[in-house]
Tab-separated table of C-alpha atoms and ligand atoms in Angstrom:
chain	number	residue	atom	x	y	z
A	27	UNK	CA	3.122	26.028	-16.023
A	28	UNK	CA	6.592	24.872	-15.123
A	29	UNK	CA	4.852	22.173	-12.667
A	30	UNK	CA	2.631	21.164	-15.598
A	31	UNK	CA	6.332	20.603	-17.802
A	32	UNK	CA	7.957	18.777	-14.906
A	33	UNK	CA	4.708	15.822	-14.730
A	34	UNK	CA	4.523	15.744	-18.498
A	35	UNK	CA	8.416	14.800	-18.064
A	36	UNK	CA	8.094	12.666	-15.598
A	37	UNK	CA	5.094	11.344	-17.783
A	38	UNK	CA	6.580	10.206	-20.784
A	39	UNK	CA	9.621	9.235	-18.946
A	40	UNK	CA	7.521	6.633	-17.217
A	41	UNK	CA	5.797	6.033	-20.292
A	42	UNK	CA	9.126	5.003	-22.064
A	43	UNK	CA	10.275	3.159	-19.322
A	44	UNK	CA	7.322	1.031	-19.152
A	45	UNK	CA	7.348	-0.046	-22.364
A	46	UNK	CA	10.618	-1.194	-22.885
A	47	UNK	CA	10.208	-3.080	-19.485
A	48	UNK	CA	6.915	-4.589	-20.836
A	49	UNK	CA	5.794	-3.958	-17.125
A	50	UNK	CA	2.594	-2.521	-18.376
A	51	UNK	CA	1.725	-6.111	-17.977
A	52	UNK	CA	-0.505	-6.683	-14.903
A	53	UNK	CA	0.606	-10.167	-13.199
A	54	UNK	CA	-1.241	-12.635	-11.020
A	55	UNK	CA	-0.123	-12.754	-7.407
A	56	UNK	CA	1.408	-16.056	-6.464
A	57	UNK	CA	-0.843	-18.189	-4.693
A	58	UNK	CA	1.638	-18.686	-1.895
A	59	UNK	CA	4.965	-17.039	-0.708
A	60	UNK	CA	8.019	-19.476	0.846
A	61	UNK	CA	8.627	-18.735	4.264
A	62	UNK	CA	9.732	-19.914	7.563
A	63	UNK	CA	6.628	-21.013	8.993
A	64	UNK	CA	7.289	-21.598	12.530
A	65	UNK	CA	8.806	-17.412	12.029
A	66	UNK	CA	5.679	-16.657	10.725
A	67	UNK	CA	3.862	-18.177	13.118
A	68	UNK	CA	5.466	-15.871	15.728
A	69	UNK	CA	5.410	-12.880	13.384
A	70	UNK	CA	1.618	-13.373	14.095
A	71	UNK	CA	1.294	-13.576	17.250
A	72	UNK	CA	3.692	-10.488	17.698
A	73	UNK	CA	1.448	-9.011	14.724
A	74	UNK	CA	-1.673	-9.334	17.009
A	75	UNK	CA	-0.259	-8.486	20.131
A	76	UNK	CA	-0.863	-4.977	22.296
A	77	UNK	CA	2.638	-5.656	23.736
A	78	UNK	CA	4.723	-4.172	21.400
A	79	UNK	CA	3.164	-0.477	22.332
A	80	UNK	CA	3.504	1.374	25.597
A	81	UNK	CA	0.614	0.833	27.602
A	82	UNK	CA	-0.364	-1.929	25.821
A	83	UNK	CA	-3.458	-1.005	24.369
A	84	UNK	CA	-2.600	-1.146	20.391
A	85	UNK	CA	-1.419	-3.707	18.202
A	86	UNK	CA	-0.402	-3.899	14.557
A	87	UNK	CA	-4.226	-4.819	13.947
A	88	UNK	CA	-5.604	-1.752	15.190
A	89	UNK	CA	-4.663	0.067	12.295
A	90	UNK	CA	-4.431	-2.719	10.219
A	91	UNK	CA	-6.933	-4.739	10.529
A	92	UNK	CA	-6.602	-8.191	8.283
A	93	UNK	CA	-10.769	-8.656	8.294
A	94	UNK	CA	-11.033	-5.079	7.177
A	95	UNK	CA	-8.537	-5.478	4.225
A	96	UNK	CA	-5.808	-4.881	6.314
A	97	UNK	CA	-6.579	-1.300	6.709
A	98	UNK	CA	-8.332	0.610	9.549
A	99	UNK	CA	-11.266	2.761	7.415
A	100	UNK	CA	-10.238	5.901	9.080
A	101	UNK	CA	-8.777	9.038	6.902
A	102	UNK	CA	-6.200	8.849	9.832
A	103	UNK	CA	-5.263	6.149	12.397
A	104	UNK	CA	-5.637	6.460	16.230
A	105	UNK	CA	-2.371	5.487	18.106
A	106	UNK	CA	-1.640	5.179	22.251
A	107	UNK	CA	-3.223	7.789	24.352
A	108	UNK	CA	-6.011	8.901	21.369
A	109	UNK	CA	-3.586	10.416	19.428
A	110	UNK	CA	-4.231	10.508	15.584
A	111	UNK	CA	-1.616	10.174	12.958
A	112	UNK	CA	-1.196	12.823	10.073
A	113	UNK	CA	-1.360	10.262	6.735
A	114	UNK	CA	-3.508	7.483	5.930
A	115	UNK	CA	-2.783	3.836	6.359
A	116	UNK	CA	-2.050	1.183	3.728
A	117	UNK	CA	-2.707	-1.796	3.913
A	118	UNK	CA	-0.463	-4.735	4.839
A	119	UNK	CA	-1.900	-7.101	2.102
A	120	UNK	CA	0.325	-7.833	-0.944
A	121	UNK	CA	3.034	-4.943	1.060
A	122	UNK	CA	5.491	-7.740	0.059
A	123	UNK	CA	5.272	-6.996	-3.294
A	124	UNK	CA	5.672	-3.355	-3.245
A	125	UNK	CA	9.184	-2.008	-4.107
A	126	UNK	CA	9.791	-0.019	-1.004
A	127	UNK	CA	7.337	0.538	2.403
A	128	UNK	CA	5.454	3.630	3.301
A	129	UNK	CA	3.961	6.689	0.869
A	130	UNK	CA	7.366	8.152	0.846
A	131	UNK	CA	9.038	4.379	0.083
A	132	UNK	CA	11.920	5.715	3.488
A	133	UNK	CA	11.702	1.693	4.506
A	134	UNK	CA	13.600	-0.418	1.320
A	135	UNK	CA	11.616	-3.508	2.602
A	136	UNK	CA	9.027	-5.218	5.728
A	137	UNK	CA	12.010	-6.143	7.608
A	138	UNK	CA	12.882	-2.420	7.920
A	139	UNK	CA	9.815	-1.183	8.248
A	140	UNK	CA	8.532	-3.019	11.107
A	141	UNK	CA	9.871	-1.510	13.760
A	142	UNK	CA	8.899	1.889	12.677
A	143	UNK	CA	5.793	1.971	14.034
A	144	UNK	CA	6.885	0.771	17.574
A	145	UNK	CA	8.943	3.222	18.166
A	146	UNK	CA	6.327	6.157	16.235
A	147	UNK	CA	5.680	8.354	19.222
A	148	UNK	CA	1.702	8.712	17.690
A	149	UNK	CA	1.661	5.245	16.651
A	150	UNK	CA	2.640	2.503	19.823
A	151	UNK	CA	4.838	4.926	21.155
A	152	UNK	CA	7.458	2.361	22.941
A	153	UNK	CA	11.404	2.160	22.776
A	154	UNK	CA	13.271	-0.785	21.629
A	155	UNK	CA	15.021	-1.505	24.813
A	156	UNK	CA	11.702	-1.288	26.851
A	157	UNK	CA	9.778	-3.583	24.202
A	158	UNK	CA	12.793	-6.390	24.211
A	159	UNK	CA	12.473	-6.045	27.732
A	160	UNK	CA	8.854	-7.016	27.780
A	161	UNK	CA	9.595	-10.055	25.019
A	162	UNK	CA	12.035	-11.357	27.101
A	163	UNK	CA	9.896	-11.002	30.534
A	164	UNK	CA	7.342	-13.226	29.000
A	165	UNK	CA	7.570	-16.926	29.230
A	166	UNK	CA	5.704	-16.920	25.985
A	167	UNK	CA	8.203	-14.973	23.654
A	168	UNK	CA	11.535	-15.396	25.617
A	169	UNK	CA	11.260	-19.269	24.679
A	170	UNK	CA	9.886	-18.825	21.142
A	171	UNK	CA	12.631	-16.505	19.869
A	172	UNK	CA	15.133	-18.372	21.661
A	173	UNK	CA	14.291	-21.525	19.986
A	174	UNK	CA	13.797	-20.030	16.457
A	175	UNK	CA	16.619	-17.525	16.667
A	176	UNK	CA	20.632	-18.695	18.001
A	177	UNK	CA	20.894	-14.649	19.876
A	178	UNK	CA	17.030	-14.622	21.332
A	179	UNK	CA	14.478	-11.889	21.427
A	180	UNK	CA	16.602	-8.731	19.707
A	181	UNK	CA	15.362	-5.747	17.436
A	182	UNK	CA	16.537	-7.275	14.369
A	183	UNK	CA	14.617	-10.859	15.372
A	184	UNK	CA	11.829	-8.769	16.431
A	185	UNK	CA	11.286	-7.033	12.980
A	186	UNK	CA	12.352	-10.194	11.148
A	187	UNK	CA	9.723	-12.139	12.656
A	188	UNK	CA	7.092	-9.925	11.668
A	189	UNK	CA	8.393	-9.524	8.319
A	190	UNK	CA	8.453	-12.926	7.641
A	191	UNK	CA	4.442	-13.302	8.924
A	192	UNK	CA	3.662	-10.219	6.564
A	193	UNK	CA	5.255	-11.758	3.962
A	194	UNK	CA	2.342	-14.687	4.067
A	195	UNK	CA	-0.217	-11.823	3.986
A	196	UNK	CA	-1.201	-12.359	0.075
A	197	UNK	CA	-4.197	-12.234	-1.680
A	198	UNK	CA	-4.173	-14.737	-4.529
A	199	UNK	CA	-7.284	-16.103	-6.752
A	200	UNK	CA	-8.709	-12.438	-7.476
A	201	UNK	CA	-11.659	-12.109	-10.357
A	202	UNK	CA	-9.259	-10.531	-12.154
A	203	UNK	CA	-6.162	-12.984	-11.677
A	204	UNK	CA	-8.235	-15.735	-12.731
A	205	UNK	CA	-9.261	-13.972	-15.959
A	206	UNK	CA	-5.736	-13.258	-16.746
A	207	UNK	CA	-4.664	-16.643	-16.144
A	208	UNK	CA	-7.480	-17.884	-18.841
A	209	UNK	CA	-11.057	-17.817	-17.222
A	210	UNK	CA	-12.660	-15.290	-19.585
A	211	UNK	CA	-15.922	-15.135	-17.779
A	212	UNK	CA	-14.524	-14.453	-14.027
A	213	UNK	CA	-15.432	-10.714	-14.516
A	214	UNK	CA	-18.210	-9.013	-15.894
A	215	UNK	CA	-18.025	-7.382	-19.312
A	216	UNK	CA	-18.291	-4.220	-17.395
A	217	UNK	CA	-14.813	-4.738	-15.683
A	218	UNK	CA	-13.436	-5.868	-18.991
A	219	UNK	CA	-14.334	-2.796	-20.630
A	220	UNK	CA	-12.952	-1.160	-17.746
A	221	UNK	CA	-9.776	-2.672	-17.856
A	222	UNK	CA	-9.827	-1.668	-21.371
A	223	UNK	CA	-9.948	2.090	-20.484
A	224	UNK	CA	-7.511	1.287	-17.576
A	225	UNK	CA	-5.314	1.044	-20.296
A	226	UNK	CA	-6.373	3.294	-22.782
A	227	UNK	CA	-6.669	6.007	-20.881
A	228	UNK	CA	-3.283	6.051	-19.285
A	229	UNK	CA	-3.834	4.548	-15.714
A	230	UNK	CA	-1.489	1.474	-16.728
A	231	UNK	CA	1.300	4.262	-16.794
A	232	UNK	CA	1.770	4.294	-13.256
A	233	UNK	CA	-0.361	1.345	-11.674
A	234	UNK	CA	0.964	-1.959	-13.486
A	235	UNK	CA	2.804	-4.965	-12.191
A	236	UNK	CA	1.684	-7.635	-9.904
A	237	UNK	CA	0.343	-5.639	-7.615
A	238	UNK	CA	-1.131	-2.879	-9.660
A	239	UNK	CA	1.181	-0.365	-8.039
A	240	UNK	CA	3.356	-0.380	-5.682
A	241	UNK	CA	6.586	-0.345	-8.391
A	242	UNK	CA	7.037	3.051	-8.983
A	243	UNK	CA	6.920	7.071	-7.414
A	244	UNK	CA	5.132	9.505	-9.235
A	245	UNK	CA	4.036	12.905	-8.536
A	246	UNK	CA	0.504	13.411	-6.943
A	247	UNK	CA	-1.454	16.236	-9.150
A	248	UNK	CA	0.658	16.404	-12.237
A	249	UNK	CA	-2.325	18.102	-14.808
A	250	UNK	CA	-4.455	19.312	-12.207
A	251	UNK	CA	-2.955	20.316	-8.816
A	252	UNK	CA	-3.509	18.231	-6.056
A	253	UNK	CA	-3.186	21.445	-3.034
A	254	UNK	CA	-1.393	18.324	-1.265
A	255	UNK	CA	-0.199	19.991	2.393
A	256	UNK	CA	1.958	16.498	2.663
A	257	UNK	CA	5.400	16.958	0.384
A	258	UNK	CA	6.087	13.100	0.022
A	259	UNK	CA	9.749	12.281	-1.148
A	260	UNK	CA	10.788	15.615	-0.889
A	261	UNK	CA	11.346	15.348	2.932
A	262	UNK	CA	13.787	12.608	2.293
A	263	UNK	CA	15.865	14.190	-0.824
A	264	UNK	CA	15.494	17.847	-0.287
A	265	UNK	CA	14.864	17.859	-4.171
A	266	UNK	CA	12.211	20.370	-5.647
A	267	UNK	CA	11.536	17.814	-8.123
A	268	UNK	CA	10.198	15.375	-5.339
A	269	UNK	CA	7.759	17.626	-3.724
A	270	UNK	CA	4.510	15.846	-3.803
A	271	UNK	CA	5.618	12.852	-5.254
A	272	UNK	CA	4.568	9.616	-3.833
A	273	UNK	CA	4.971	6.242	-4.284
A	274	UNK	CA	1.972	4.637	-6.459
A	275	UNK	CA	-0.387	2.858	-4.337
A	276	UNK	CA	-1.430	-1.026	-4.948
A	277	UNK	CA	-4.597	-1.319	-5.942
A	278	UNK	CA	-5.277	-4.926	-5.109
A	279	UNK	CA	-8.245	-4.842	-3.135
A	280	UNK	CA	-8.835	-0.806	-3.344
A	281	UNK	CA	-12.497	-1.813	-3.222
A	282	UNK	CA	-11.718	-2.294	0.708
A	283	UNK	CA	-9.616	0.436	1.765
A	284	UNK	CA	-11.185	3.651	1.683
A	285	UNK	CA	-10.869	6.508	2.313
A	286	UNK	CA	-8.082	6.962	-0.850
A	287	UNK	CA	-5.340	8.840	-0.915
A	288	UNK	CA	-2.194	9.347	1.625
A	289	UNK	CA	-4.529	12.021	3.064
A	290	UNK	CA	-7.655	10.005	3.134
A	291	UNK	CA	-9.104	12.888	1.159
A	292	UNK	CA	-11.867	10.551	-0.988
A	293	UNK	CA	-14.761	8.376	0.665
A	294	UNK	CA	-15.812	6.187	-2.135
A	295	UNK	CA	-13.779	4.513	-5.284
A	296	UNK	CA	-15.691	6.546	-7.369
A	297	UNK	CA	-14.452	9.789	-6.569
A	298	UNK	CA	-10.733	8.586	-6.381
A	299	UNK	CA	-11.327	7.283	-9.960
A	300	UNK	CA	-12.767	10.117	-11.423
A	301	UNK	CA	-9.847	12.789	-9.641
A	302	UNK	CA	-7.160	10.526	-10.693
A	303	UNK	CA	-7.853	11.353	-13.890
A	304	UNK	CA	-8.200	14.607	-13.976
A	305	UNK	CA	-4.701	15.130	-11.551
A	306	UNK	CA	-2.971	12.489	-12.822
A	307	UNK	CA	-4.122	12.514	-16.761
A	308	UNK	CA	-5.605	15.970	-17.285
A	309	UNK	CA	-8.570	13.640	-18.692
A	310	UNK	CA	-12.464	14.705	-18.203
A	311	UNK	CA	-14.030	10.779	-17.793
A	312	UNK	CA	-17.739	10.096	-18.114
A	313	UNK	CA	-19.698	8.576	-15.429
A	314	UNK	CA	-20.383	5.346	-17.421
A	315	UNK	CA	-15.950	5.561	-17.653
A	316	UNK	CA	-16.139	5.792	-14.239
A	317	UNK	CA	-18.275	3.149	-13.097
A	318	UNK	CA	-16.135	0.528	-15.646
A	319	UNK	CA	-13.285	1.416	-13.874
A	320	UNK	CA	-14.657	0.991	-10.991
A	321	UNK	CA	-15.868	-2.311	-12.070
A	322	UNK	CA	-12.315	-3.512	-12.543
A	323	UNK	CA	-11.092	-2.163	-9.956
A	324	UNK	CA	-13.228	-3.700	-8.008
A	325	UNK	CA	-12.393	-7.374	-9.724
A	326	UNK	CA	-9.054	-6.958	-8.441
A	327	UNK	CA	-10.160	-8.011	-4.265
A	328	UNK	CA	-8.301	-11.366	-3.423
A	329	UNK	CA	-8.559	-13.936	-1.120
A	330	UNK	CA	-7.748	-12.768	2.233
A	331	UNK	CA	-4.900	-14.262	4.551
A	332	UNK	CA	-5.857	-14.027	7.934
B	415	HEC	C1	-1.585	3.747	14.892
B	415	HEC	C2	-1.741	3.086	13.609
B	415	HEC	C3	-0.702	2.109	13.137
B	415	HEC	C4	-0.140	1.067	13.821
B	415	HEC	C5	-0.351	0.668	15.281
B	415	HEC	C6	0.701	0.378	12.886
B	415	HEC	N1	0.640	0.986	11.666
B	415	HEC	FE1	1.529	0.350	9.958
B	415	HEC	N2	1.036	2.090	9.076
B	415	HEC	C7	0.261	3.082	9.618
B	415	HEC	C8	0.335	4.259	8.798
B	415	HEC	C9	-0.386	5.577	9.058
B	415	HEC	C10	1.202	3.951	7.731
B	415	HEC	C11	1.658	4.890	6.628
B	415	HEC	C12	2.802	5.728	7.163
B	415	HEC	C13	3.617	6.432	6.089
B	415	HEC	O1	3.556	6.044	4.929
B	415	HEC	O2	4.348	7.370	6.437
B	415	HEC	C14	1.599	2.562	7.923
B	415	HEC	C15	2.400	1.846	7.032
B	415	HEC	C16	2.698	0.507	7.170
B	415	HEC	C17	3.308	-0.325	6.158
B	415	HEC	C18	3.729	0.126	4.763
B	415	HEC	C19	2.747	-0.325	3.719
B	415	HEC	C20	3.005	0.329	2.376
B	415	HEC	O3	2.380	-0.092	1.403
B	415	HEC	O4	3.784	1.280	2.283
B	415	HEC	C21	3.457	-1.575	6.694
B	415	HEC	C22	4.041	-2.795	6.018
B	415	HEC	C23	2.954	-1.514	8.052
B	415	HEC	N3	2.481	-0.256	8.305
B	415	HEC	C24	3.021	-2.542	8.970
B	415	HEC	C25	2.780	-2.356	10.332
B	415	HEC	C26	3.217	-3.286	11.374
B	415	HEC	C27	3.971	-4.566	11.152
B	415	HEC	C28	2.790	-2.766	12.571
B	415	HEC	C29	3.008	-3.300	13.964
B	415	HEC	C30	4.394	-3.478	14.374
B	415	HEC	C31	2.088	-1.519	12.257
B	415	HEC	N4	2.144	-1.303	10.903
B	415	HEC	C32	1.466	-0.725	13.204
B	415	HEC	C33	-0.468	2.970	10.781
B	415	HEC	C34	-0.184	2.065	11.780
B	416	HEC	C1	1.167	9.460	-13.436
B	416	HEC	C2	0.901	8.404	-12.490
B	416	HEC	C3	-0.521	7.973	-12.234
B	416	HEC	C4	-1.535	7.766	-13.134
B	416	HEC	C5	-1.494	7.963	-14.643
B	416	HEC	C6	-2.674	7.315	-12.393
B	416	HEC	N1	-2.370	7.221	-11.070
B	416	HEC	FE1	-3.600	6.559	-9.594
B	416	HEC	N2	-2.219	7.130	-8.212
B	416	HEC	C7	-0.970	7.665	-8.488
B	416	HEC	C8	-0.372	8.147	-7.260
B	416	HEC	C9	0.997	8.807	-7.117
B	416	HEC	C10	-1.312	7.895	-6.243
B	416	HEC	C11	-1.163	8.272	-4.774
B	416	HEC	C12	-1.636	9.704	-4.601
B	416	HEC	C13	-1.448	10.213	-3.188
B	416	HEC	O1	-2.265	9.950	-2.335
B	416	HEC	O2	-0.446	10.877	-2.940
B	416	HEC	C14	-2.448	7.245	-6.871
B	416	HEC	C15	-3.586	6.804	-6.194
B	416	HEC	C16	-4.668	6.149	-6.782
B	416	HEC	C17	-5.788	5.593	-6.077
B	416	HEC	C18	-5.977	5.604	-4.564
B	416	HEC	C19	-5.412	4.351	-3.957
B	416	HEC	C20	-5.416	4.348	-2.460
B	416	HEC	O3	-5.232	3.256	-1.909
B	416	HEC	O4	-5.551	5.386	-1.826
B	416	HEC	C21	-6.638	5.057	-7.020
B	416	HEC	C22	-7.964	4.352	-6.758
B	416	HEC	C23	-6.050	5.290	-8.307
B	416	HEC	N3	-4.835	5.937	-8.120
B	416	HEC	C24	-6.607	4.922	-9.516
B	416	HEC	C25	-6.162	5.417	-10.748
B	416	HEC	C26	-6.920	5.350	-11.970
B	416	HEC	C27	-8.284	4.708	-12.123
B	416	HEC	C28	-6.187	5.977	-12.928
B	416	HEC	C29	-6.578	6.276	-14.361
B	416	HEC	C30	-7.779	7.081	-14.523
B	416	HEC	C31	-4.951	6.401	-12.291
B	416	HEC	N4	-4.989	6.066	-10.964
B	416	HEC	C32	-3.910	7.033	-12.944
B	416	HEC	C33	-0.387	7.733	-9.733
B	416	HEC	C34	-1.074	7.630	-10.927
């Protein structure tokens, strides 16, 4: 009971805050971001590139694979040596736009998230020193960064380079953006009545914004629980009020990243639809609901970057 007070709190909280930010609004993605392009072009071949893990057998693209929607498809990635993480992967599309990196939001931005996964003993499993070692052993690398950066191949150029490609990973010109920004007929009436229960219904709460997400934390199982082993922000904060509590997924191109969930626990759209409502709303939702949703969500997959 005292859970079901806390999310009902948190809730209406959210609630309030939304509305007097107006953020309930959803927003078209730019169609391009300003960066450095000759960084960028670097970030991408870094991006690409088995050599920033330890034996040199995964790159950023194994787990997140820009043809796949910059996801891997598994409930949990495979790192060096076959080793398989414990929480699933997002995907790097649009990441730009989210307020803070990971499910817990530990990284404020893509610059400080990048190296995190070098150095993730399950992930590429490498250390800084040995990986700016490598960079500055190769003719390749040793000459790009020392053109594009005055100090050369370090860990801050390293991550900022990547960043900066990541940055250019957008997805602009969706169904849906194009039918907010005035074609009415670029989704079917079914996704327009599904955006219509989006709303009404109470998923607007917590996914809104330009990237449908990606703005906010909430807690994971607020009406019904979630029986989520993971404990989200709480491992950062130590606050009982943070267990479980994640930060809301982007749902720009959800139609290509399943499994859902941090812990990959849904296959198809459809079930993550129908359990959000029921954790997140307390809701029951019929299967014609459902399959609107779905529709909409399903208007929201971009053009990819790749
Ligand atoms: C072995 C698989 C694996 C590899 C390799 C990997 N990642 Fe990830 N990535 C993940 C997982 C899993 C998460 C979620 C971790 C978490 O939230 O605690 C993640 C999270 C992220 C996020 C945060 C997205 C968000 O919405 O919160 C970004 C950005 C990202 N990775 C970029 C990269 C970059 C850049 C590289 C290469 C330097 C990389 N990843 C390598 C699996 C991987
Ligand atoms: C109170 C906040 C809240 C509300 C309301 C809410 N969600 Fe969510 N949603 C979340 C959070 C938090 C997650 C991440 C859960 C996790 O894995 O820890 C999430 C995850 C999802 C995912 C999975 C995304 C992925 O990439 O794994 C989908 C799909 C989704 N929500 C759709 C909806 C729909 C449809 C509704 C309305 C029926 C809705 N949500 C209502 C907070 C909310």
């Amino acid at each position: 009971m005292r859970r079901r007070g806390i999310g009902k709190r948190i809730g209406w909280v959210l609630f309030t805050l939304v509305i007097c930010l107006e953020a309930e609004v959803i927003k078209p993605l730019p169609d391009t971001v300003e960066v450095d392009a000759q960084k960028a072009a670097l970030g991408k071949a870094l991006f690409h590139d088995t050599i920033l893990s330890k034996d040199n057998t995964v790159s950023c693209m194994t787990c997140h694979d820009l043809a796949k929607g910059g996801d891997d498809g598994m409930k949990y990635s495979f790192g060096i040596h076959g080793q398989q993480g414990g929480i699933n992967a997002p995907t790097v599309y649009n990441a730009v736009f989210n307020f803070r990196q990971f499910w817990d939001g530990r990284a404020t931005d893509l610059k400080e998230q990048a190296l995190d996964p070098i150095t993730n003993p399950v992930e590429m499993g490498e250390t800084l020193p040995h990986v700016i070692q490598k960079l500055k052993a190769s003719p390749k690398y040793n000459e790009r960064f020392n053109r594009l950066y005055t100090d050369g191949v370090t860990a801050d150029n390293l991550a900022d380079a990547i960043a900066t490609y990541e940055k250019t990973l957008i997805t602009p010109n969706s169904p849906f953006d194009r039918y907010l920004k005035g074609d009415k007929n670029a989704i079917f009436p079914e996704a327009k009545e599904g955006y219509r229960l989006f709303k009404l219904k109470g998923c607007i709460i917590c996914h809104n914004g330009m990237n449908v997400g990606g703005n906010l934390y909430n807690r994971f199982g607020i009406y019904t629980d979630a029986n989520s082993t993971q404990l989200g922000r709480y491992n950062l904060t130590g606050r009982e009020s943070d267990k479980f509590v994640f930060k809301v997924p982007s749902l720009r191109n959800v139609a290509l990243t399943a499994p859902y969930m941090h812990d990959g626990r849904f296959d198809t759209l459809y079930d993550a639809v129908k359990w959000m409502s029921q954790y997140q709303l307390g809701r029951y939702i019929t299967d014609r609901e459902i399959r609107q949703i779905e529709a909409f969500l399903r208007s929201l997959t971009g053009k990819m970057v790749k």
